[in-house]
Amino acid sequence: INTPEVPNVQPKDPEESVEEVEYDLDYHFKRKNVNKDIQDFFVDLDKKIRDIDESIWVKFAQTAITYYSPEKTFVYLTLQKNSLALEIYTGQKKIEGVQNIKNHENWGTLHIHNKNELAVAMSAIEKSFDYIREAIKNNENTGWYALTPKGK
């Protein structure tokens, strides 16, 4: 039988740490070929979100930029070529400018295309932060698939 030569690879010890891939802002800008205006707009928005409360922290993941309250996520932000797409925690409440997500009553979507939409976006994000803090205090399930009174 003709078998191809396969190099002998030593198995790795599962106790050894696995190399983590680091994602950063440049990765997200390049990933979606984000235009310069949206890049600048994101930098402004990011600063304003972090200024809501000193406890807020940010994680750059593979597909999104997430903002934490600090205990739980309250904003998932995805950079797109000509806009910012946000999924924000609503706690089943109506927030101006935010569209509810069917079957995910705790979350809503918000799309921002330019700086003129910043005030509405920041108002929604600030409410989201308040709602997530209230939910944590009340020990409510805030997850994407959380059963809500509508879902029970």
mmCIF file of C-alpha atoms in Angstrom:
data_model
loop_
_atom_site.group_PDB
_atom_site.id
_atom_site.type_symbol
_atom_site.label_atom_id
_atom_site.label_comp_id
_atom_site.label_asym_id
_atom_site.label_seq_id
_atom_site.Cartn_x
_atom_site.Cartn_y
_atom_site.Cartn_z
ATOM 1 C CA ILE A 1 0.000 0.000 0.000
ATOM 2 C CA ASN A 2 1.275 3.422 -0.922
ATOM 3 C CA THR A 3 0.723 5.715 2.069
ATOM 4 C CA PRO A 4 1.817 9.322 2.156
ATOM 5 C CA GLU A 5 4.458 10.280 4.629
ATOM 6 C CA VAL A 6 2.945 12.078 7.577
ATOM 7 C CA PRO A 7 5.246 13.847 9.982
ATOM 8 C CA ASN A 8 5.273 12.438 13.472
ATOM 9 C CA VAL A 9 3.811 15.109 15.759
ATOM 10 C CA GLN A 10 4.327 14.902 19.479
ATOM 11 C CA PRO A 11 1.058 15.161 21.414
ATOM 12 C CA LYS A 12 0.831 18.179 23.686
ATOM 13 C CA ASP A 13 0.339 17.893 27.387
ATOM 14 C CA PRO A 14 -3.251 18.991 28.144
ATOM 15 C CA GLU A 15 -1.914 20.756 31.229
ATOM 16 C CA GLU A 16 0.143 23.095 29.033
ATOM 17 C CA SER A 17 -1.539 26.390 28.310
ATOM 18 C CA VAL A 18 -3.030 26.762 24.875
ATOM 19 C CA GLU A 19 -1.933 29.845 22.992
ATOM 20 C CA GLU A 20 -4.761 32.392 23.077
ATOM 21 C CA VAL A 21 -5.481 34.503 20.049
ATOM 22 C CA GLU A 22 -5.622 38.180 20.869
ATOM 23 C CA TYR A 23 -8.189 40.371 19.157
ATOM 24 C CA ASP A 24 -7.916 44.127 19.174
ATOM 25 C CA LEU A 25 -9.490 47.161 17.567
ATOM 26 C CA ASP A 26 -7.298 46.969 14.452
ATOM 27 C CA TYR A 27 -8.407 43.366 13.953
ATOM 28 C CA HIS A 28 -12.067 44.481 13.984
ATOM 29 C CA PHE A 29 -11.449 47.456 11.679
ATOM 30 C CA LYS A 30 -9.648 45.261 9.140
ATOM 31 C CA ARG A 31 -12.029 42.308 9.490
ATOM 32 C CA LYS A 32 -14.964 44.288 8.083
ATOM 33 C CA ASN A 33 -12.970 46.891 6.128
ATOM 34 C CA VAL A 34 -14.605 49.608 8.262
ATOM 35 C CA ASN A 35 -14.551 53.049 6.648
ATOM 36 C CA LYS A 36 -12.638 55.865 8.361
ATOM 37 C CA ASP A 37 -15.747 57.836 9.430
ATOM 38 C CA ILE A 38 -17.164 54.792 11.227
ATOM 39 C CA GLN A 39 -13.762 54.082 12.809
ATOM 40 C CA ASP A 40 -13.623 57.634 14.197
ATOM 41 C CA PHE A 41 -17.243 57.417 15.293
ATOM 42 C CA PHE A 42 -16.581 54.131 17.087
ATOM 43 C CA VAL A 43 -13.652 55.660 19.012
ATOM 44 C CA ASP A 44 -15.950 58.491 20.220
ATOM 45 C CA LEU A 45 -18.748 56.075 21.142
ATOM 46 C CA ASP A 46 -16.355 53.716 22.933
ATOM 47 C CA LYS A 47 -15.067 56.565 25.123
ATOM 48 C CA LYS A 48 -18.596 57.699 25.963
ATOM 49 C CA ILE A 49 -19.659 54.162 26.902
ATOM 50 C CA ARG A 50 -16.635 53.724 29.173
ATOM 51 C CA ASP A 51 -17.350 57.138 30.742
ATOM 52 C CA ILE A 52 -20.821 55.982 31.893
ATOM 53 C CA ASP A 53 -19.207 54.263 34.866
ATOM 54 C CA GLU A 54 -15.613 53.515 35.811
ATOM 55 C CA SER A 55 -16.495 49.848 36.439
ATOM 56 C CA ILE A 56 -17.344 49.184 32.765
ATOM 57 C CA TRP A 57 -14.784 47.069 30.961
ATOM 58 C CA VAL A 58 -14.432 45.940 27.359
ATOM 59 C CA LYS A 59 -13.490 42.650 25.721
ATOM 60 C CA PHE A 60 -12.443 42.330 22.087
ATOM 61 C CA ALA A 61 -13.715 38.920 20.979
ATOM 62 C CA GLN A 62 -13.437 37.303 17.552
ATOM 63 C CA THR A 63 -16.745 38.603 16.194
ATOM 64 C CA ALA A 64 -17.777 41.426 18.524
ATOM 65 C CA ILE A 65 -16.688 44.012 21.039
ATOM 66 C CA THR A 66 -18.479 43.440 24.332
ATOM 67 C CA TYR A 67 -19.081 45.858 27.200
ATOM 68 C CA TYR A 68 -19.493 44.538 30.730
ATOM 69 C CA SER A 69 -21.304 46.118 33.687
ATOM 70 C CA PRO A 70 -18.774 44.746 35.114
ATOM 71 C CA GLU A 71 -20.503 41.485 36.109
ATOM 72 C CA LYS A 72 -22.451 40.883 32.904
ATOM 73 C CA THR A 73 -22.519 41.914 29.276
ATOM 74 C CA PHE A 74 -24.914 44.715 28.438
ATOM 75 C CA VAL A 75 -23.724 45.648 24.903
ATOM 76 C CA TYR A 76 -22.489 43.497 22.019
ATOM 77 C CA LEU A 77 -21.105 45.784 19.320
ATOM 78 C CA THR A 78 -20.232 44.621 15.821
ATOM 79 C CA LEU A 79 -18.346 46.896 13.467
ATOM 80 C CA GLN A 80 -19.642 46.906 9.920
ATOM 81 C CA LYS A 81 -18.229 48.647 6.864
ATOM 82 C CA ASN A 82 -20.636 51.614 7.072
ATOM 83 C CA SER A 83 -22.290 51.301 10.481
ATOM 84 C CA LEU A 84 -22.178 49.975 14.015
ATOM 85 C CA ALA A 85 -24.575 47.182 14.990
ATOM 86 C CA LEU A 86 -25.370 46.852 18.675
ATOM 87 C CA GLU A 87 -27.314 44.289 20.616
ATOM 88 C CA ILE A 88 -28.159 45.770 23.994
ATOM 89 C CA TYR A 89 -29.795 44.478 27.135
ATOM 90 C CA THR A 90 -33.321 45.905 27.486
ATOM 91 C CA GLY A 91 -34.737 43.831 30.315
ATOM 92 C CA GLN A 92 -37.959 43.540 28.264
ATOM 93 C CA LYS A 93 -38.422 47.308 28.374
ATOM 94 C CA LYS A 94 -38.979 49.575 25.385
ATOM 95 C CA ILE A 95 -35.999 51.835 24.670
ATOM 96 C CA GLU A 96 -36.164 54.597 22.056
ATOM 97 C CA GLY A 97 -34.328 53.630 18.875
ATOM 98 C CA VAL A 98 -34.026 49.961 19.889
ATOM 99 C CA GLN A 99 -35.862 47.173 18.077
ATOM 100 C CA ASN A 100 -36.848 44.222 20.220
ATOM 101 C CA ILE A 101 -35.512 40.839 19.143
ATOM 102 C CA LYS A 102 -38.171 38.165 18.698
ATOM 103 C CA ASN A 103 -37.656 35.204 21.031
ATOM 104 C CA HIS A 104 -34.980 37.149 22.957
ATOM 105 C CA GLU A 105 -37.151 39.589 24.909
ATOM 106 C CA ASN A 106 -34.277 40.737 27.145
ATOM 107 C CA TRP A 107 -32.307 42.074 24.168
ATOM 108 C CA GLY A 108 -32.761 44.571 21.351
ATOM 109 C CA THR A 109 -30.852 45.820 18.314
ATOM 110 C CA LEU A 110 -29.681 49.286 17.447
ATOM 111 C CA HIS A 111 -27.885 50.330 14.253
ATOM 112 C CA ILE A 112 -25.851 53.536 14.156
ATOM 113 C CA HIS A 113 -24.737 55.038 10.855
ATOM 114 C CA ASN A 114 -23.300 58.441 11.824
ATOM 115 C CA LYS A 115 -22.582 60.908 14.633
ATOM 116 C CA ASN A 116 -26.064 62.420 14.310
ATOM 117 C CA GLU A 117 -27.410 59.232 15.918
ATOM 118 C CA LEU A 118 -25.017 59.392 18.870
ATOM 119 C CA ALA A 119 -27.434 61.011 21.362
ATOM 120 C CA VAL A 120 -30.144 58.391 20.817
ATOM 121 C CA ALA A 121 -27.556 55.600 20.947
ATOM 122 C CA MET A 122 -25.976 56.845 24.170
ATOM 123 C CA SER A 123 -29.372 57.280 25.823
ATOM 124 C CA ALA A 124 -30.213 53.664 24.943
ATOM 125 C CA ILE A 125 -26.831 52.374 26.130
ATOM 126 C CA GLU A 126 -27.098 54.267 29.434
ATOM 127 C CA LYS A 127 -30.569 52.775 30.008
ATOM 128 C CA SER A 128 -29.208 49.333 29.141
ATOM 129 C CA PHE A 129 -26.473 49.772 31.756
ATOM 130 C CA ASP A 130 -29.043 50.814 34.370
ATOM 131 C CA TYR A 131 -31.316 47.882 33.472
ATOM 132 C CA ILE A 132 -28.518 45.305 33.680
ATOM 133 C CA ARG A 133 -27.413 46.646 37.072
ATOM 134 C CA GLU A 134 -31.001 46.472 38.326
ATOM 135 C CA ALA A 135 -31.382 42.913 36.982
ATOM 136 C CA ILE A 136 -28.166 41.816 38.702
ATOM 137 C CA LYS A 137 -29.333 43.352 41.977
ATOM 138 C CA ASN A 138 -32.651 41.468 41.640
ATOM 139 C CA ASN A 139 -30.861 38.232 40.675
ATOM 140 C CA GLU A 140 -32.659 38.070 37.311
ATOM 141 C CA ASN A 141 -31.468 35.926 34.420
ATOM 142 C CA THR A 142 -30.155 38.328 31.761
ATOM 143 C CA GLY A 143 -28.859 35.828 29.220
ATOM 144 C CA TRP A 144 -29.666 35.750 25.526
ATOM 145 C CA TYR A 145 -31.787 32.614 25.948
ATOM 146 C CA ALA A 146 -33.194 33.483 29.371
ATOM 147 C CA LEU A 147 -36.772 32.413 29.926
ATOM 148 C CA THR A 148 -38.877 35.508 30.398
ATOM 149 C CA PRO A 149 -42.519 35.766 31.468
ATOM 150 C CA LYS A 150 -43.377 35.866 27.742
ATOM 151 C CA GLY A 151 -41.321 32.734 27.062
ATOM 152 C CA LYS A 152 -42.679 30.608 29.930
#
